[in-house]
Every structure is written in C-alpha cells, then in structure tokens.
Coordinates of C-alpha atoms and ligand atoms in Angstrom, one line a residue:
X334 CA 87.0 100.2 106.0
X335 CA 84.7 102.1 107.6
X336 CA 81.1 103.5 106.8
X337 CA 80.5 106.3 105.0
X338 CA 77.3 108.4 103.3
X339 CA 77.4 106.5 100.1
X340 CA 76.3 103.2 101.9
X341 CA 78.9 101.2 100.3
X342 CA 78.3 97.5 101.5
X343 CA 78.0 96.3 104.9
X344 CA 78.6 93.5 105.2
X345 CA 79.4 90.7 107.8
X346 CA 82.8 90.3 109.6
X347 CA 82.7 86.7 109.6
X348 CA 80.5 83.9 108.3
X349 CA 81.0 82.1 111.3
X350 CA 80.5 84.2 114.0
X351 CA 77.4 86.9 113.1
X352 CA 77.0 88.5 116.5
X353 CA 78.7 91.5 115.9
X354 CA 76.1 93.1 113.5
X355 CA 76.0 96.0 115.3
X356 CA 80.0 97.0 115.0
X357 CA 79.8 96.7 111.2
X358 CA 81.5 99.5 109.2
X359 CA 79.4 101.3 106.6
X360 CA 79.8 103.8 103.9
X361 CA 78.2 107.0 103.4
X362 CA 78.7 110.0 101.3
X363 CA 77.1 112.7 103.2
X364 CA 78.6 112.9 106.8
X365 CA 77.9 109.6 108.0
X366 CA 76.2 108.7 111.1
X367 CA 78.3 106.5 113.5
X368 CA 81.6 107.1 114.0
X369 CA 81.6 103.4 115.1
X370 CA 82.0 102.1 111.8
X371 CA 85.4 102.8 111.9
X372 CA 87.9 100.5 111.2
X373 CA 89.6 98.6 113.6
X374 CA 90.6 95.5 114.8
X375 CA 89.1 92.7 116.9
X376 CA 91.6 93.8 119.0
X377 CA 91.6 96.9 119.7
X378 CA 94.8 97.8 118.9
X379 CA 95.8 99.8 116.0
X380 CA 96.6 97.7 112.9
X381 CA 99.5 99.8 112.2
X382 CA 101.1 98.9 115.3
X383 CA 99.4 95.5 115.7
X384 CA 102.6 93.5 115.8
X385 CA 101.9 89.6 116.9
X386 CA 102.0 90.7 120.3
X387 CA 99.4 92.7 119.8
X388 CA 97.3 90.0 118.7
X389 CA 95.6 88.9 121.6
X390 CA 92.2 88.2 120.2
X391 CA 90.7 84.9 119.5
X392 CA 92.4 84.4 116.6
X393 CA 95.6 84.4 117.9
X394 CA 94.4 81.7 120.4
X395 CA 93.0 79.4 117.6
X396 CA 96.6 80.0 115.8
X397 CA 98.3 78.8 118.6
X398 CA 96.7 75.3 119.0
X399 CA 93.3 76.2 120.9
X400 CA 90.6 74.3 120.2
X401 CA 88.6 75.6 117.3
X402 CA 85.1 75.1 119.5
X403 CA 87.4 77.3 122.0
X404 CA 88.9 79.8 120.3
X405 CA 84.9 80.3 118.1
X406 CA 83.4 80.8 121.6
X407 CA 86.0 83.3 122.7
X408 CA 85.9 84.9 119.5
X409 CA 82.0 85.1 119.7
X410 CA 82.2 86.1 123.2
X411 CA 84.5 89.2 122.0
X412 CA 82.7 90.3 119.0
X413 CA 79.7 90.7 121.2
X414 CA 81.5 92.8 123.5
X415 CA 82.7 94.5 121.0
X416 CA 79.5 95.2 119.4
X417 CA 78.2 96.8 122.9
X418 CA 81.0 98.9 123.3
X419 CA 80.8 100.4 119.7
X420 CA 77.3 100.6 120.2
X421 CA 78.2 103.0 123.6
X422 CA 80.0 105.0 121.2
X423 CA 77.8 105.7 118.3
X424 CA 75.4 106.8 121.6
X425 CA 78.5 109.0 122.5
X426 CA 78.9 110.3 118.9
X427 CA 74.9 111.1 117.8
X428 CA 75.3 113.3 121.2
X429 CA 78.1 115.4 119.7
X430 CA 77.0 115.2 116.5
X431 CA 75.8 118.8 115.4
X432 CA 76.7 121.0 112.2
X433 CA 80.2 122.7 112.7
X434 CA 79.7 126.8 111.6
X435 CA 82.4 128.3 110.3
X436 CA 84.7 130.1 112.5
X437 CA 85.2 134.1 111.9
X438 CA 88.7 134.2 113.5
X439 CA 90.8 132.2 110.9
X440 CA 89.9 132.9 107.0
X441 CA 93.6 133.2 105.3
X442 CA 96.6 130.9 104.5
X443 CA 98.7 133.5 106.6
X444 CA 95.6 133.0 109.6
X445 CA 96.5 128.5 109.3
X446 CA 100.6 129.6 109.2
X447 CA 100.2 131.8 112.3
X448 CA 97.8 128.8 113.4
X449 CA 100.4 125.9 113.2
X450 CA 103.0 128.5 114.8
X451 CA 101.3 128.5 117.9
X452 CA 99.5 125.0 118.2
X453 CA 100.9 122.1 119.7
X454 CA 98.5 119.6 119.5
X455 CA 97.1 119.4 115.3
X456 CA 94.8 116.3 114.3
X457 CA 95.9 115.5 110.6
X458 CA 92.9 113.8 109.2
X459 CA 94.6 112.0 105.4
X460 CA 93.0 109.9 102.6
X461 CA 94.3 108.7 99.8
X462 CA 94.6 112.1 98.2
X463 CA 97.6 112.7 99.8
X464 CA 99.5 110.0 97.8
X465 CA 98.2 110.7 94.9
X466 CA 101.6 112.0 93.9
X467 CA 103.1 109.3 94.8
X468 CA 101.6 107.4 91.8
X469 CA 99.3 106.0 93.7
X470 CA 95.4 106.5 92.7
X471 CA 92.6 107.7 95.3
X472 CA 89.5 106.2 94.8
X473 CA 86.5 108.7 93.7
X474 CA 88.2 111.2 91.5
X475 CA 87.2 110.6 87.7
X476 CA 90.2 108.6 87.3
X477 CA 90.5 106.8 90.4
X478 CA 90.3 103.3 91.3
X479 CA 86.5 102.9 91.4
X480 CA 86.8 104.3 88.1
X481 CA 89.3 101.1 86.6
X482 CA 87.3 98.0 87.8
X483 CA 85.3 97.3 85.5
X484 CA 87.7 94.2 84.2
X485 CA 86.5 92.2 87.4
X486 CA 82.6 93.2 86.5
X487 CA 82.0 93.6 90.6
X488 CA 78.3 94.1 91.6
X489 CA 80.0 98.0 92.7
X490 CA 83.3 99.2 92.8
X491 CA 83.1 99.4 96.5
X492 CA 82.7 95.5 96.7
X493 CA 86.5 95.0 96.1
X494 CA 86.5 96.3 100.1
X495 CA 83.6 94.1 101.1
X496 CA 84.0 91.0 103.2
X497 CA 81.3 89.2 101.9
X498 CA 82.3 89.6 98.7
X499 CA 85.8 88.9 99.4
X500 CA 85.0 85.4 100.6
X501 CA 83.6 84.7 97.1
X502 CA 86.0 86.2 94.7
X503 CA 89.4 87.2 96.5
X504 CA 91.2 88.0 93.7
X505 CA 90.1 91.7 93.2
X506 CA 91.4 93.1 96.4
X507 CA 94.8 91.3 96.2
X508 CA 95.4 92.4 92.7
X509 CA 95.0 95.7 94.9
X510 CA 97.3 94.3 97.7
X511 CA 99.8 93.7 95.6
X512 CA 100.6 97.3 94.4
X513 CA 100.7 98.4 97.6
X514 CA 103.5 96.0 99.0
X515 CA 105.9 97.8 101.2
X516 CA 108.6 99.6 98.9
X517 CA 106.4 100.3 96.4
X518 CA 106.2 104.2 96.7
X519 CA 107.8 106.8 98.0
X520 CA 106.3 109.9 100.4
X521 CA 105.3 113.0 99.0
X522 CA 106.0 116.5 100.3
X523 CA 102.2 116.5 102.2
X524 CA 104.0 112.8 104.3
X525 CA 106.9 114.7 104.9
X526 CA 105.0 117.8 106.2
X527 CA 103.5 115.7 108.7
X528 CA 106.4 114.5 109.9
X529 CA 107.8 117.6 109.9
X530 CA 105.0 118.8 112.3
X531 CA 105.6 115.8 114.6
X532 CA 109.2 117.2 114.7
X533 CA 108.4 120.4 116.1
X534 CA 106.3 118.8 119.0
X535 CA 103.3 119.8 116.9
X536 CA 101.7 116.5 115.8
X537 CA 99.0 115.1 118.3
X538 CA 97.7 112.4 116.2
X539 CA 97.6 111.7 112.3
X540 CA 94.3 109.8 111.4
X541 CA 95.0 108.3 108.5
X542 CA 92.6 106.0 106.1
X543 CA 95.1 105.0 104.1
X544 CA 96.8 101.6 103.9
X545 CA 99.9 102.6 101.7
X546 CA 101.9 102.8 105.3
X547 CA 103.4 106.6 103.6
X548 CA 103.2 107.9 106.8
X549 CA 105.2 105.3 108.8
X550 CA 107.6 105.6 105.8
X551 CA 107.8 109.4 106.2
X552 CA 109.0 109.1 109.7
X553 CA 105.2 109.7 111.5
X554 CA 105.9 107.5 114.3
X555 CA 103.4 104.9 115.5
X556 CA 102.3 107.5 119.1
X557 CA 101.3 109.7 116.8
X558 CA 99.3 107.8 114.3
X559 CA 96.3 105.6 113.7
X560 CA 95.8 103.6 110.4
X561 CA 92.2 104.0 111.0
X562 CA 91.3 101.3 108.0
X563 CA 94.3 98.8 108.9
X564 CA 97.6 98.0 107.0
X565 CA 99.5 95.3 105.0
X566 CA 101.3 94.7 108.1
X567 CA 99.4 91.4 109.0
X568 CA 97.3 89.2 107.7
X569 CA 94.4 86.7 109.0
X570 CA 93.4 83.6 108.3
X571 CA 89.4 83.9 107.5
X572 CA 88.4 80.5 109.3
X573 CA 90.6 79.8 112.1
X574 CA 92.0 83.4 112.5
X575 CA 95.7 82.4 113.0
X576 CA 97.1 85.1 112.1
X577 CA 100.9 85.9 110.2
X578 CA 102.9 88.9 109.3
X579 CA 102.1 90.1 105.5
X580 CA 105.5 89.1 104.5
X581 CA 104.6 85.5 105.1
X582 CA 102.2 85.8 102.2
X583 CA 103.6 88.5 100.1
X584 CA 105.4 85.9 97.6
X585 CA 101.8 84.5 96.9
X586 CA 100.4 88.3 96.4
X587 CA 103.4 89.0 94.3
X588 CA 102.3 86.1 92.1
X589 CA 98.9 86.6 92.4
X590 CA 98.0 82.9 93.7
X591 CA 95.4 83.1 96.8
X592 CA 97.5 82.7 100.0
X593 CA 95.5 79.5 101.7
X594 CA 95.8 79.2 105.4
X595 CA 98.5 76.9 106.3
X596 CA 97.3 75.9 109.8
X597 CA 93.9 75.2 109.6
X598 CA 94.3 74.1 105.4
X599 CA 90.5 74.9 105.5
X600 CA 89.3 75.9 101.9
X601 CA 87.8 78.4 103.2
X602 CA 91.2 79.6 104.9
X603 CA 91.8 82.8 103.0
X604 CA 94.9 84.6 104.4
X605 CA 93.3 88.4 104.4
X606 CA 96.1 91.5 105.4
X607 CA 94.0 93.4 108.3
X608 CA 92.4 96.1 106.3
X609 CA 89.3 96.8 108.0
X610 CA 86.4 96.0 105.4
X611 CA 83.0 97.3 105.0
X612 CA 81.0 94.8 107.0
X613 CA 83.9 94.4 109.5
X614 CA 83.8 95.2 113.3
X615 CA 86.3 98.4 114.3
X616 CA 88.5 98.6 117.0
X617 CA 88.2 100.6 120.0
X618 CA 91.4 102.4 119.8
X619 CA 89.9 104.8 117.1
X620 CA 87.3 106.2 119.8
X621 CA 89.5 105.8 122.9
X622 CA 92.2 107.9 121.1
X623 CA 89.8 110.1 119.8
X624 CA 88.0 110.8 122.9
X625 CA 90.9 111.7 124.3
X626 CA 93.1 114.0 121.4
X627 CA 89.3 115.6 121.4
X628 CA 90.3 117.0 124.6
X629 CA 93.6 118.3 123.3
X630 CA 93.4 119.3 120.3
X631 CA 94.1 122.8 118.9
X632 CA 93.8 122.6 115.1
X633 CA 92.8 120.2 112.5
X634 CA 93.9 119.4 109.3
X635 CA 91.8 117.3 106.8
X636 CA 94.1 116.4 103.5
X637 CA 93.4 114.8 100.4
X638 CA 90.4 112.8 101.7
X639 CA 86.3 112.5 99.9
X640 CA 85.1 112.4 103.8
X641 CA 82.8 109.9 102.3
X642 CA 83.4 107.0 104.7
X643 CA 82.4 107.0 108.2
X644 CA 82.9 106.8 110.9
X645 CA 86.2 109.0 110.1
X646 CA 84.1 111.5 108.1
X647 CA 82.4 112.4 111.4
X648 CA 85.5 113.3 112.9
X649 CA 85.3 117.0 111.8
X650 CA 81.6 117.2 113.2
X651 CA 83.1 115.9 116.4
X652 CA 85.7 118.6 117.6
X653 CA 85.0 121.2 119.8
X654 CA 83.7 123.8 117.8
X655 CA 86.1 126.6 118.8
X656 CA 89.0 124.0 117.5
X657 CA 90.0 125.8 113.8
X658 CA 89.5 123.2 110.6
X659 CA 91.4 123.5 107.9
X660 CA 91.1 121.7 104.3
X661 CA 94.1 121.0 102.0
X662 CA 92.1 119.3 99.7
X663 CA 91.2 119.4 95.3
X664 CA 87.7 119.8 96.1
X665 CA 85.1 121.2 99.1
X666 CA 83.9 118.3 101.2
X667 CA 82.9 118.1 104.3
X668 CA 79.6 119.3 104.2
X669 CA 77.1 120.3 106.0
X670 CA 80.2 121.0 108.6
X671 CA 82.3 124.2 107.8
X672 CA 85.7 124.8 107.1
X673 CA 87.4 127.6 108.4
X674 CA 89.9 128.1 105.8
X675 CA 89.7 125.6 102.5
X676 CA 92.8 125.4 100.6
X677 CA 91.7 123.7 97.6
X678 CA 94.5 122.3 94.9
X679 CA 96.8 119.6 95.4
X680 CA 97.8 119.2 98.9
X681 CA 102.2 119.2 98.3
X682 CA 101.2 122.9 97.2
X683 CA 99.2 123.4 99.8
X684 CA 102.1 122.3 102.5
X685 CA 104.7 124.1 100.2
X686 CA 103.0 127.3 100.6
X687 CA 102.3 127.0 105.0
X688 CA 105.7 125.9 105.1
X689 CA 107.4 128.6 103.5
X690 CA 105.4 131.2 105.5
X691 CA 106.2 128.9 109.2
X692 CA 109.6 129.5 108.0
X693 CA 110.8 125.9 107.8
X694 CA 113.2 124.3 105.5
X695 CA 111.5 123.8 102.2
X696 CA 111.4 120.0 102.9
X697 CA 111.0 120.2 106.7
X698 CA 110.1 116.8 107.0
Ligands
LIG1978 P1 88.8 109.4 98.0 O1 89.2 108.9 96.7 O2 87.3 109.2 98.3 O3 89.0 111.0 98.1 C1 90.3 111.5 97.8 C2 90.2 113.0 97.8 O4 91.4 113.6 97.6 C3 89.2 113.6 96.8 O5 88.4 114.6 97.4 C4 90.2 114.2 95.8 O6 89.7 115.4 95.2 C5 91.4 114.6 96.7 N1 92.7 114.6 96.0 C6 93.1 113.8 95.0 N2 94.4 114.1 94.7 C7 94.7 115.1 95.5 C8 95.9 115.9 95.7 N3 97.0 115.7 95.0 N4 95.9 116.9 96.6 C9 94.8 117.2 97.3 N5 93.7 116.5 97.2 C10 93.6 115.5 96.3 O7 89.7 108.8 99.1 P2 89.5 108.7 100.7 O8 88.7 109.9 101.2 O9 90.8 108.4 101.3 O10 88.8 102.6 102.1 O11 88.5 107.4 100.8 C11 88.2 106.9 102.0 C12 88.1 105.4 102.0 O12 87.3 105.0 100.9 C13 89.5 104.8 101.7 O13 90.2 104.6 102.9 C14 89.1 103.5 101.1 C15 87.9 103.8 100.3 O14 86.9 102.9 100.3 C16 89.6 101.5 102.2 O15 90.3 101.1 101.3 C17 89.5 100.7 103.4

C-alpha cells in the first residue's frame, strides 16, 4: 500500500531487517508527498506479473536453501539499495511536483470522446471505485470497508494494511484475502472499457491500486498494467521470505486458519500474499514505468479512486501539464491539482456514455 495524505501507518517492512526506513509507504489524504511510497516489491518487478521467476530477491534465495545469515545480508544489502534509489526518486518527484491548473482546451464529455479518438497513449489511473459494481466495497465511502471493521476493534481501520500490525494479529487482512480469491467477481463495464481501449492500440499503461486482479480478468494484459499495491498472486513467508504462489495457501485462507510457513516452520513464519503494506518498501518498476509513460502519454484517466494514498495520488501532479486529465469518479478529488473535465457518478455510466459517442460496440471491451 502506498502513502497517502491521511498518514495512515507506516510502518516497517520487516522486523528483521529495518534498513529500509526510508522506502516505506505512507498514507496521506491531501496529495501526498513522495511518490516513493508506492507499492512495490523488493524486487522490482510488478507483483502482478511477479511469477516465481520473477522472484529474484533475497527471499527467493533463503527459499531455496541459502543460508538464513546469507540470504538476511543479501536481503539487508538490497533493502538498502532500495531505500537509496526511492530516495532518488522522491528527489525526482518534489522537482515535478507543482499544482496542475486546469486546462482551457477540453471542458465537455464530447471534448474526452474526441480526446480518446485521437490519443494513443491514455494512463488509466483505477481504485477500488471501479469495482464497486462488482460487489465489491471501496474503502472510504460511508459504507466502505473502513466503515465495517469495527468487529476486530483495530487501533484504525487503516491498520488491517499495516505490517506491523499484521505481524501481531493476521487475521483481519486474510478475512480480507479471502473475499477476494480469484473467481470471486466478475468485471464491470469501466474493466471492460479499459480493455477495450487497450484493443484499439489506445492503452499505454493502466495503474491500478487495486488487488481484485479485475483488470487481468478483463483482458488488460500484463504490458499494459501495474498493480501498483501488489496481488493475491504470491505470497511470502514473513521470516525466511521463501516465497509460494497464493494458491499454495488459499485452502488455509478459505478456512480462515493462518497459513504458517512450511520451510522455515518459524512461528513467526506468516505466509503474507504480496500486497504492498503501509510500512513496506515499493518497487522500482512503478517510477521506472512512470518516468517513462510520462514521456508518452497523451491523456489520463483517474477512475473510481479517493487519490488519498501516495505515492499514486501524486501521479496526476506529475504529468506534463499540457497532458488532459480527466475524472470518472462519485466525487471531486484530486485537489489542489485540476481536472480538465470531471465526470462525476458511477464510473460504468461514465464509460457507457464516452463509448457511445467513440462509436464503439456498447460493450467494446
Ligand atoms: P477509496 O475507497 O479511497 O476511494 C474510492 C473512490 O471511488 C471514492 O472517491 C468513491 O467516491 C469512488 N467510487 C465509489 N464507487 C464508485 C463508482 N461506482 N463509480 C465511480 N466512483 C466510485 O479507494 P482507493 O482510492 O482505491 O490500499 O484507495 C486507495 C488505497 O487505499 C487502496 O488501494 C487500499 C486503501 O488503503 C490497499 O489496500 C493496499
């Protein structure tokens, strides 16, 4: 998870290895500051394409039989490296960061139609608005999830995403997991409009912070995406990092038993799917891709998202300012950056209208 303005907790990556204080994710509500907070993994590599090979980091190495002295060091060695390079980028991102005006040139759903006719390169930023008609709840509207926790009495709703808190009392967030186990849901009409701009050569990139995989599900293919606060797609041993695919665990989330680490056997082993945290280090693909779509983008589109976690909030304050902005959103956000055209109501409507007007089959995705 990544940082936002509302400060939700920081906390540490790991209880073992504390160097890496300086790559933690935050919260905030009002902008945020670092765009380094972002989610990620140790590796660098997008979680939603993390597939074992992927894994190259130190906990792979302790998984496979290195020494646990060994594969600490490495891991130590990394996070630190890590920490320097996401410190070069929050440098790279207070440069950029200014307030974005509003643009005069685009003002009109018929301005973001004629918009996505000619781009070829759109930035779809999504939150967990955007499969809210799915079934699935979002988690700052009145009845979202932060509004349903108060069975598990957490010190703040936002601890259910905090590693230190998840190393005491685990059982929160996999009650969480476990509705969100692959085949769960199905994509809604704003998923499928993605896709459906991938399938005209439109889509650049599709930011997502969602962990539902909806996207993947829709057809968004994994070029043209980044599950900026990881997936259940793997999962990671909290002491000696060996790390599985989710499916080697999803029995015990189904049942709701704490999956235990079955190399190591450490009570402290928790098995924990690769969402990224508050208090966990990001990866670097989020600012290597971004640094580069920067470049090439010629729209974005911010759906169904609070922009109240950083360091994907400060995307928006990060484009080129001659790049258009669009909201499909219930409510403003995004301040004190402007949009240039807010569409504000439930996002399928929102597609359901552009798509009509772009001339595409009703369900183009
Ligand atoms: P939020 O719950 O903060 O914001 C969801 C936004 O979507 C709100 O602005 C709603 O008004 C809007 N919304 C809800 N239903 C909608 C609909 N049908 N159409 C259009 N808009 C709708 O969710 P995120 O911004 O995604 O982190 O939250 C960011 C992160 O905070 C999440 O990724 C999560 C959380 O801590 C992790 O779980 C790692």
């Amino acid at each position: 998870m990544l940082a936002g303005d509302d400060e939700e907790g920081c906390g540490d990556g790991d209880d073992d290895d504390d160097d890496d204080s300086g790559a933690r994710p935050r919260r905030a509500d009002t902008g945020g500051e670092d765009l380094n907070d972002v989610d990620a993994d140790a590796d660098g590599n997008d979680s939603g394409t993390r597939g074992a090979d992927a894994l190259t980091d130190s906990g792979r190495a302790a998984g496979r039989g290195g020494s646990t002295f060994g594969a600490r060091t490495n891991a130590r060695a990394w996070r630190i490296l890590q920490s320097l390079m996401m410190w070069r980028n929050k440098c790279l991102v207070a440069e950029k960061r200014v307030t974005r005006p509003k643009l005069t040139s685009i003002n009109t759903l018929e301005d973001v139609a004629a918009l996505l006719t000619r781009a070829r390169n759109v930035i779809v930023l999504t939150g967990a608005g955007i499969s809210v008609a799915c079934g699935i709840p979002d988690f700052r509207s009145e009845n979202g999830l932060y509004s349903m926790l108060g069975e598990y009495q957490l010190p703040s709703p936002q601890a259910m995403f905090d590693i230190a808190y998840f190393r005491t009392n685990p059982a929160p967030f996999f009650k969480f997991a476990r509705e969100l186990l692959p085949g769960s849901y199905t994509p809604s009409a704003t998923h499928r409009f993605i896709k459906a701009l991938q399938d005209r050569g439109k889509l650049l990139r599709n930011y997502t912070q969602n962990i539902d995989g909806l996207e993947r599900e829709a057809g968004v293919l994994p070029e043209h995406l980044h599950q900026c606060h990881g997936s259940l797609d793997t999962a990671r041993c909290l002491r000696c990092e060996h790390r599985v695919p989710v499916s080697d665990i999803e029995a015990e989330i189904r049942a709701q038993t704490i999956p235990m680490c079955k190399i190591c056997n450490h009570p402290d082993g928790v098995v924990k799917p690769d969402i990224v945290f508050f208090g966990e280090p990001l990866g670097r693909r989020f600012m290597d891709l971004l640094t580069a779509d920067r470049a090439r983008c010629d729209a974005v589109l911010v759906m169904g998202s609070s922009l109240k976690v950083a360091p994907v909030n400060l995307i928006i304050g990060w484009m080129p300012r001659d790049v258009p902005l669009v909201l499909l959103n219930r409510e403003t956000v995004g301040q004190p950056h402007a949009f240039d055209v807010e569409l504000l109501g439930d996002c399928d409507a929102a597609v359901a209208a552009l798509t009509r007007l772009l001339g595409w089959p009703a369900d183009a995705g």
